[in-house]
GROMACS .gro file of C-alpha atoms in nm:
model
  375
    1MET     CA    1   0.113   3.877  -0.191
    2PRO     CA    2  -0.052   3.542  -0.133
    3PRO     CA    3   0.139   3.204  -0.245
    4VAL     CA    4   0.017   3.150  -0.602
    5SER     CA    5  -0.201   2.766  -0.552
    6ARG     CA    6  -0.034   2.517  -0.781
    7SER     CA    7  -0.416   2.453  -0.964
    8ALA     CA    8  -0.407   2.808  -1.128
    9SER     CA    9  -0.047   2.801  -1.160
   10GLN     CA   10  -0.082   2.461  -1.339
   11PRO     CA   11  -0.417   2.449  -1.504
   12GLU     CA   12  -0.308   2.156  -1.739
   13LEU     CA   13  -0.165   1.908  -1.447
   14THR     CA   14  -0.495   2.016  -1.286
   15ALA     CA   15  -0.726   1.915  -1.564
   16LEU     CA   16  -0.495   1.580  -1.633
   17PHE     CA   17  -0.586   1.526  -1.252
   18ALA     CA   18  -0.922   1.564  -1.296
   19SER     CA   19  -0.968   1.294  -1.587
   20VAL     CA   20  -0.784   1.010  -1.410
   21GLN     CA   21  -0.968   1.066  -1.117
   22GLN     CA   22  -1.261   1.038  -1.292
   23HIS     CA   23  -1.179   0.737  -1.467
   24PHE     CA   24  -1.126   0.617  -1.126
   25GLN     CA   25  -1.451   0.656  -0.999
   26ASP     CA   26  -1.614   0.628  -1.330
   27VAL     CA   27  -1.419   0.300  -1.418
   28ILE     CA   28  -1.229   0.111  -1.111
   29VAL     CA   29  -1.427   0.194  -0.853
   30PRO     CA   30  -1.719   0.066  -1.021
   31LEU     CA   31  -1.545  -0.280  -1.131
   32TRP     CA   32  -1.528  -0.351  -0.766
   33GLN     CA   33  -1.907  -0.261  -0.650
   34GLY     CA   34  -2.010  -0.475  -0.916
   35PRO     CA   35  -1.843  -0.751  -1.104
   36GLY     CA   36  -1.515  -0.810  -0.835
   37TRP     CA   37  -1.809  -0.861  -0.555
   38ASN     CA   38  -1.861  -1.201  -0.463
   39ALA     CA   39  -2.236  -1.116  -0.290
   40ASP     CA   40  -2.239  -1.488  -0.132
   41LEU     CA   41  -1.903  -1.436   0.106
   42ALA     CA   42  -1.916  -1.075   0.059
   43LEU     CA   43  -1.595  -1.046  -0.048
   44PRO     CA   44  -1.377  -0.930  -0.332
   45TYR     CA   45  -1.292  -1.132  -0.580
   46GLU     CA   46  -0.909  -1.113  -0.585
   47ALA     CA   47  -0.865  -1.030  -0.913
   48LEU     CA   48  -1.073  -0.924  -1.258
   49ASP     CA   49  -0.967  -1.042  -1.644
   50SER     CA   50  -0.960  -0.781  -1.901
   51GLU     CA   51  -1.328  -0.849  -1.950
   52HIS     CA   52  -1.451  -0.791  -1.639
   53GLN     CA   53  -1.506  -1.133  -1.523
   54PRO     CA   54  -1.375  -1.267  -1.196
   55LEU     CA   55  -1.040  -1.510  -1.241
   56PRO     CA   56  -1.138  -1.874  -1.139
   57PRO     CA   57  -1.112  -1.777  -0.701
   58GLN     CA   58  -0.795  -2.013  -0.567
   59ARG     CA   59  -0.838  -1.801  -0.256
   60TYR     CA   60  -0.993  -1.518  -0.056
   61ARG     CA   61  -0.724  -1.301   0.152
   62ALA     CA   62  -0.750  -1.078   0.457
   63MET     CA   63  -0.547  -0.842   0.333
   64ALA     CA   64  -0.692  -0.780   0.033
   65CYS     CA   65  -1.087  -0.764   0.232
   66ALA     CA   66  -0.906  -0.479   0.429
   67ARG     CA   67  -0.741  -0.273   0.125
   68GLN     CA   68  -1.061  -0.255  -0.053
   69LEU     CA   69  -1.218  -0.210   0.345
   70TYR     CA   70  -0.982   0.164   0.266
   71LEU     CA   71  -1.084   0.184  -0.057
   72PHE     CA   72  -1.456   0.227  -0.016
   73SER     CA   73  -1.381   0.434   0.367
   74SER     CA   74  -1.185   0.656   0.183
   75LEU     CA   75  -1.483   0.708  -0.067
   76ILE     CA   76  -1.756   0.740   0.234
   77GLY     CA   77  -1.967   1.049   0.118
   78GLN     CA   78  -1.812   1.063  -0.238
   79VAL     CA   79  -1.999   0.779  -0.369
   80PRO     CA   80  -2.280   0.615  -0.355
   81GLY     CA   81  -2.292   0.257  -0.150
   82ALA     CA   82  -1.938   0.343  -0.007
   83GLN     CA   83  -2.028   0.340   0.321
   84GLU     CA   84  -2.284   0.037   0.290
   85ARG     CA   85  -2.014  -0.148   0.122
   86ALA     CA   86  -1.732  -0.059   0.367
   87ALA     CA   87  -1.961  -0.188   0.635
   88ALA     CA   88  -2.001  -0.499   0.478
   89LEU     CA   89  -1.610  -0.568   0.431
   90PHE     CA   90  -1.571  -0.462   0.826
   91ARG     CA   91  -1.784  -0.738   0.886
   92SER     CA   92  -1.650  -1.006   0.639
   93LEU     CA   93  -1.308  -0.950   0.796
   94GLN     CA   94  -1.416  -1.027   1.132
   95GLN     CA   95  -1.622  -1.317   1.019
   96HIS     CA   96  -1.417  -1.501   0.761
   97PHE     CA   97  -1.037  -1.396   0.842
   98HIS     CA   98  -1.084  -1.320   1.258
   99ASP     CA   99  -0.922  -1.689   1.483
  100ALA     CA  100  -1.137  -1.729   1.759
  101GLU     CA  101  -0.915  -1.985   1.895
  102HIS     CA  102  -0.591  -1.757   1.893
  103GLY     CA  103  -0.602  -1.418   1.782
  104GLY     CA  104  -0.507  -1.223   1.486
  105TRP     CA  105  -0.644  -1.268   1.147
  106PHE     CA  106  -0.589  -1.557   0.876
  107TYR     CA  107  -0.385  -1.485   0.597
  108SER     CA  108  -0.605  -1.684   0.338
  109ILE     CA  109  -0.989  -1.856   0.321
  110ASP     CA  110  -1.050  -2.116   0.040
  111PRO     CA  111  -1.350  -2.015  -0.224
  112GLN     CA  112  -1.621  -2.181   0.040
  113GLY     CA  113  -1.483  -1.947   0.316
  114VAL     CA  114  -1.309  -2.284   0.510
  115PRO     CA  115  -0.923  -2.097   0.647
  116LEU     CA  116  -0.641  -2.194   0.373
  117ASP     CA  117  -0.363  -2.088   0.523
  118PRO     CA  118  -0.374  -2.050   0.884
  119ARG     CA  119  -0.080  -1.815   0.946
  120LYS     CA  120  -0.089  -1.493   1.065
  121ASP     CA  121   0.167  -1.216   0.892
  122LEU     CA  122   0.239  -0.889   0.952
  123TYR     CA  123   0.134  -0.794   0.592
  124THR     CA  124  -0.170  -0.877   0.706
  125HIS     CA  125  -0.241  -0.744   1.019
  126ALA     CA  126  -0.056  -0.432   0.959
  127PHE     CA  127  -0.358  -0.333   0.672
  128ILE     CA  128  -0.626  -0.488   0.940
  129LEU     CA  129  -0.460  -0.203   1.152
  130PHE     CA  130  -0.489   0.068   0.862
  131ALA     CA  131  -0.833  -0.043   0.742
  132CYS     CA  132  -0.932   0.021   1.051
  133ALA     CA  133  -0.819   0.363   1.147
  134HIS     CA  134  -0.925   0.456   0.821
  135TYR     CA  135  -1.288   0.321   0.863
  136TRP     CA  136  -1.291   0.432   1.264
  137ASP     CA  137  -1.219   0.794   1.116
  138LYS     CA  138  -1.526   0.827   0.931
  139VAL     CA  139  -1.811   0.618   1.093
  140ARG     CA  140  -1.666   0.614   1.453
  141GLU     CA  141  -1.805   0.285   1.615
  142PRO     CA  142  -1.710   0.167   1.939
  143LEU     CA  143  -1.661  -0.199   1.769
  144VAL     CA  144  -1.421  -0.089   1.461
  145GLU     CA  145  -1.218   0.062   1.735
  146SER     CA  146  -1.164  -0.230   1.921
  147VAL     CA  147  -1.109  -0.374   1.638
  148LEU     CA  148  -0.869  -0.140   1.612
  149ASN     CA  149  -0.677  -0.152   1.951
  150ALA     CA  150  -0.729  -0.583   1.881
  151ALA     CA  151  -0.488  -0.562   1.621
  152LEU     CA  152  -0.261  -0.312   1.767
  153GLU     CA  153  -0.193  -0.541   2.087
  154VAL     CA  154  -0.172  -0.781   1.859
  155ILE     CA  155   0.096  -0.676   1.681
  156ALA     CA  156   0.262  -0.556   2.024
  157GLN     CA  157   0.229  -0.872   2.198
  158ARG     CA  158   0.286  -1.197   1.943
  159PHE     CA  159   0.504  -0.929   1.635
  160ALA     CA  160   0.749  -0.788   1.800
  161THR     CA  161   1.135  -0.880   1.822
  162GLY     CA  162   1.220  -0.638   2.144
  163ASP     CA  163   1.413  -0.421   1.911
  164GLY     CA  164   1.193  -0.196   1.734
  165LEU     CA  165   1.131  -0.445   1.472
  166TYR     CA  166   0.867  -0.743   1.406
  167GLU     CA  167   0.881  -1.122   1.266
  168ALA     CA  168   0.739  -1.116   0.903
  169SER     CA  169   0.534  -1.380   1.004
  170LEU     CA  170   0.394  -1.662   1.286
  171ASP     CA  171   0.216  -1.971   1.259
  172ARG     CA  172  -0.133  -2.025   1.362
  173ASP     CA  173  -0.098  -2.037   1.742
  174TRP     CA  174   0.180  -1.756   1.719
  175SER     CA  175   0.483  -2.001   1.750
  176SER     CA  176   0.803  -1.883   1.537
  177LEU     CA  177   0.865  -1.941   1.237
  178ASN     CA  178   1.183  -1.808   1.177
  179SER     CA  179   1.100  -1.529   0.931
  180GLY     CA  180   1.289  -1.232   1.090
  181PRO     CA  181   1.231  -0.931   0.996
  182LEU     CA  182   1.139  -0.827   0.632
  183GLN     CA  183   1.110  -0.466   0.487
  184ASN     CA  184   0.748  -0.424   0.342
  185PRO     CA  185   0.524  -0.550   0.614
  186LEU     CA  186   0.751  -0.325   0.807
  187MET     CA  187   0.693  -0.062   0.604
  188HIS     CA  188   0.303  -0.107   0.583
  189LEU     CA  189   0.271  -0.144   0.924
  190ALA     CA  190   0.441   0.234   0.945
  191GLU     CA  191   0.205   0.337   0.726
  192ALA     CA  192  -0.086   0.191   1.000
  193PHE     CA  193   0.091   0.347   1.273
  194LEU     CA  194   0.088   0.665   1.095
  195ALA     CA  195  -0.305   0.630   1.001
  196THR     CA  196  -0.371   0.547   1.338
  197LEU     CA  197  -0.188   0.845   1.507
  198SER     CA  198  -0.372   1.062   1.223
  199VAL     CA  199  -0.740   0.945   1.367
  200ARG     CA  200  -0.665   0.973   1.793
  201GLU     CA  201  -0.322   1.082   1.999
  202ASP     CA  202  -0.185   0.746   2.106
  203ALA     CA  203   0.155   0.785   2.266
  204ALA     CA  204   0.208   0.384   2.262
  205VAL     CA  205   0.184   0.393   1.899
  206GLN     CA  206   0.366   0.678   1.876
  207ARG     CA  207   0.652   0.533   2.051
  208ALA     CA  208   0.641   0.224   1.859
  209LEU     CA  209   0.698   0.433   1.529
  210VAL     CA  210   0.954   0.576   1.603
  211ASP     CA  211   1.126   0.284   1.754
  212LEU     CA  212   1.031   0.134   1.429
  213CYS     CA  213   1.220   0.360   1.237
  214THR     CA  214   1.550   0.362   1.417
  215GLY     CA  215   1.508  -0.042   1.372
  216MET     CA  216   1.526   0.030   0.973
  217GLN     CA  217   1.760   0.264   0.993
  218LYS     CA  218   2.037   0.019   1.153
  219ARG     CA  219   1.891  -0.316   1.008
  220PHE     CA  220   1.847  -0.211   0.669
  221ILE     CA  221   2.024   0.084   0.559
  222ASP     CA  222   2.263   0.052   0.312
  223PRO     CA  223   2.568   0.206   0.462
  224GLN     CA  224   2.690   0.323   0.148
  225LEU     CA  225   2.407   0.380  -0.081
  226SER     CA  226   2.168   0.477   0.205
  227VAL     CA  227   1.889   0.275   0.024
  228LEU     CA  228   1.665   0.059   0.210
  229MET     CA  229   1.722  -0.324   0.134
  230GLU     CA  230   1.453  -0.577   0.136
  231LYS     CA  231   1.607  -0.820   0.372
  232PRO     CA  232   1.805  -0.700   0.676
  233LEU     CA  233   2.187  -0.655   0.594
  234GLY     CA  234   2.390  -0.923   0.593
  235ALA     CA  235   2.113  -1.160   0.448
  236VAL     CA  236   2.188  -1.389   0.128
  237ASP     CA  237   2.015  -1.251  -0.225
  238ASN     CA  238   1.929  -0.929  -0.105
  239TRP     CA  239   1.812  -0.638  -0.282
  240PHE     CA  240   1.606  -0.301  -0.296
  241GLU     CA  241   1.279  -0.173  -0.502
  242PRO     CA  242   1.254   0.135  -0.593
  243GLY     CA  243   0.899   0.143  -0.549
  244HIS     CA  244   0.920   0.067  -0.164
  245GLN     CA  245   1.219   0.351  -0.187
  246PHE     CA  246   0.964   0.596  -0.298
  247GLU     CA  247   0.658   0.454  -0.076
  248TRP     CA  248   0.890   0.496   0.241
  249TYR     CA  249   1.006   0.874   0.134
  250PHE     CA  250   0.668   0.947   0.096
  251LEU     CA  251   0.523   0.837   0.420
  252LEU     CA  252   0.871   0.982   0.606
  253GLU     CA  253   0.866   1.330   0.472
  254SER     CA  254   0.475   1.352   0.517
  255SER     CA  255   0.510   1.292   0.864
  256PRO     CA  256   0.631   1.609   1.109
  257LEU     CA  257   0.704   1.312   1.365
  258LEU     CA  258   0.949   1.122   1.162
  259ARG     CA  259   1.052   1.428   0.950
  260GLY     CA  260   1.422   1.508   1.021
  261SER     CA  261   1.521   1.121   1.181
  262ALA     CA  262   1.801   0.924   1.047
  263LEU     CA  263   1.572   0.698   0.838
  264HIS     CA  264   1.485   1.002   0.663
  265ALA     CA  265   1.744   1.163   0.607
  266SER     CA  266   1.835   0.796   0.397
  267LEU     CA  267   1.574   0.790   0.212
  268ASP     CA  268   1.631   1.197   0.108
  269ARG     CA  269   1.997   1.152   0.042
  270ALA     CA  270   1.910   0.836  -0.177
  271PHE     CA  271   1.593   0.958  -0.379
  272ALA     CA  272   1.817   1.121  -0.667
  273LEU     CA  273   2.005   0.780  -0.732
  274THR     CA  274   1.696   0.534  -0.708
  275GLU     CA  275   1.563   0.768  -0.959
  276GLN     CA  276   1.922   0.717  -1.191
  277MET     CA  277   1.864   0.322  -1.104
  278GLY     CA  278   1.552   0.290  -1.099
  279VAL     CA  279   1.358   0.485  -1.379
  280ASP     CA  280   1.344   0.503  -1.707
  281PRO     CA  281   1.416   0.867  -1.822
  282GLN     CA  282   1.240   0.801  -2.146
  283THR     CA  283   0.946   0.636  -2.024
  284GLY     CA  284   0.914   0.707  -1.731
  285ALA     CA  285   0.881   0.358  -1.617
  286VAL     CA  286   0.932   0.219  -1.254
  287VAL     CA  287   1.190  -0.108  -1.271
  288ALA     CA  288   1.085  -0.367  -1.001
  289MET     CA  289   1.396  -0.428  -0.831
  290LEU     CA  290   1.777  -0.377  -0.857
  291VAL     CA  291   2.082  -0.517  -0.693
  292LEU     CA  292   2.307  -0.245  -0.501
  293GLU     CA  293   2.545  -0.257  -0.802
  294GLY     CA  294   2.268  -0.131  -1.042
  295SER     CA  295   2.138  -0.386  -1.230
  296ALA     CA  296   1.794  -0.567  -1.273
  297LYS     CA  297   1.714  -0.788  -1.077
  298ASP     CA  298   1.336  -0.762  -1.251
  299ALA     CA  299   1.273  -0.476  -1.546
  300THR     CA  300   0.837  -0.567  -1.443
  301GLN     CA  301   0.715  -0.215  -1.488
  302ARG     CA  302   0.445  -0.261  -1.223
  303ILE     CA  303   0.121   0.055  -1.157
  304TRP     CA  304   0.177   0.022  -0.806
  305ALA     CA  305   0.517   0.144  -0.872
  306GLN     CA  306   0.448   0.383  -1.113
  307ALA     CA  307   0.182   0.496  -0.863
  308GLU     CA  308   0.393   0.517  -0.531
  309TYR     CA  309   0.661   0.728  -0.759
  310LEU     CA  310   0.444   0.979  -0.901
  311ARG     CA  311   0.279   1.002  -0.522
  312ALA     CA  312   0.669   1.067  -0.346
  313LEU     CA  313   0.711   1.360  -0.645
  314THR     CA  314   0.464   1.520  -0.525
  315LEU     CA  315   0.665   1.611  -0.201
  316ARG     CA  316   0.985   1.703  -0.373
  317PRO     CA  317   1.093   2.014  -0.433
  318ASP     CA  318   1.049   2.227  -0.768
  319SER     CA  319   0.862   1.921  -0.902
  320GLU     CA  320   0.551   2.062  -1.084
  321ALA     CA  321   0.745   1.961  -1.449
  322SER     CA  322   0.812   1.586  -1.278
  323VAL     CA  323   0.422   1.519  -1.105
  324GLN     CA  324   0.292   1.652  -1.478
  325ARG     CA  325   0.522   1.379  -1.672
  326GLN     CA  326   0.467   1.102  -1.418
  327LEU     CA  327   0.100   1.135  -1.398
  328GLN     CA  328   0.084   1.142  -1.816
  329ALA     CA  329   0.288   0.833  -1.779
  330LEU     CA  330   0.077   0.617  -1.534
  331GLN     CA  331  -0.255   0.786  -1.754
  332GLN     CA  332  -0.117   0.701  -2.085
  333ARG     CA  333   0.099   0.334  -1.997
  334PHE     CA  334  -0.140   0.193  -1.710
  335LEU     CA  335  -0.437   0.338  -1.716
  336HIS     CA  336  -0.691   0.223  -2.009
  337ALA     CA  337  -1.099   0.278  -2.112
  338GLY     CA  338  -1.209  -0.099  -1.913
  339GLY     CA  339  -0.912  -0.037  -1.586
  340TRP     CA  340  -0.569  -0.088  -1.582
  341TYR     CA  341  -0.258  -0.271  -1.654
  342GLU     CA  342  -0.107  -0.426  -1.364
  343CYS     CA  343   0.230  -0.481  -1.526
  344ARG     CA  344   0.406  -0.456  -1.801
  345ASP     CA  345   0.809  -0.616  -1.897
  346GLU     CA  346   1.109  -0.472  -1.940
  347LYS     CA  347   1.037  -0.372  -2.313
  348GLY     CA  348   0.714  -0.225  -2.210
  349GLU     CA  349   0.501  -0.474  -2.365
  350VAL     CA  350   0.172  -0.523  -2.135
  351SER     CA  351   0.252  -0.839  -1.942
  352ARG     CA  352  -0.044  -0.927  -1.702
  353LYS     CA  353  -0.415  -0.802  -1.823
  354ASP     CA  354  -0.596  -0.917  -1.484
  355MET     CA  355  -0.703  -0.660  -1.223
  356PRO     CA  356  -0.640  -0.736  -0.838
  357SER     CA  357  -0.846  -0.626  -0.625
  358THR     CA  358  -0.564  -0.495  -0.443
  359THR     CA  359  -0.450  -0.187  -0.649
  360PRO     CA  360  -0.722  -0.017  -0.631
  361TYR     CA  361  -0.592   0.107  -0.254
  362HIS     CA  362  -0.250   0.240  -0.429
  363LEU     CA  363  -0.433   0.468  -0.702
  364ALA     CA  364  -0.647   0.568  -0.375
  365THR     CA  365  -0.336   0.692  -0.176
  366CYS     CA  366  -0.106   0.820  -0.508
  367TYR     CA  367  -0.464   1.037  -0.589
  368ARG     CA  368  -0.543   1.145  -0.291
  369GLY     CA  369  -0.127   1.254  -0.221
  370LEU     CA  370  -0.201   1.434  -0.551
  371LEU     CA  371  -0.494   1.655  -0.405
  372ASP     CA  372  -0.320   1.754  -0.123
  373TYR     CA  373  -0.060   1.876  -0.387
  374LEU     CA  374  -0.310   2.049  -0.617
  375ARG     CA  375  -0.393   2.234  -0.305
   0.00000   0.00000   0.00000
């Protein structure tokens, strides 16, 4: 007897997802095609207010441009104008942020388009790699693959520390800032390596990804609780973030290459504990930061962490009820007719009404995970 698809056994969940996806395409995406787009610089504004007006620009980040490049690449063939917008974002990434003198990409430019923070950070480069992999998959243009290759080369030659891990930040000329490795940029680098391997065979990237996960297990996993810390073990004032735990879990569980690794085993082992310590059982809200003892370092509830928890649940066994409950929580607590709420405070009150250009990336990846789950 063929397995019953979840869409057949879960009509309520299917209907709920359809309405959330409709909201994304009808409300959220048009914000960044219209009021969120600075046509003069061909860049997304950093954020819109609750009235859909751009917040006065202080800067434009390469990472935000790259996240929007991913967003519109993912919508090619689904949303009118998506391919043209992705092409414009790709050009802007090179035009505004590429460092012709030293290589790599600047962190940010000012409102006039002049380099503002010219340092080179791994987080930015990981997102450029991630976005270019997805964009190249859609358009197969040689120039896009050459930028993808340039990002890989810079990451391997400049950021790598020799133990599978990478410096979080370097100066404009690649001199050391003694930043050391940090969890979040390394996670997004793993995500970018996975994106690259999803569009082409690449033995060097595969090796780098396996070595990265080996290094994360050794340097970042707490030996008692198996949770993944934000700074290397032994660093002062360390903490862990449930949203990142769930995000890592999804990346590892969804990859045949990484499933079964020591890092995957740790995140799998810590999943229930992370839920217990970091998710409100009444509302489903995900807490921002926890210390190892279990108390909140920051009790803010952020939409991205909500989306990552929901996406992770799609890969857990017997999770239909949990997925539906968390999708409802996302819709009811964070989505609204004019867009979304970025943050709620520990009491559940809306604490940020602006809408950053970087958030649709989290929603797009979450909805893609849900779509795969319902299939």
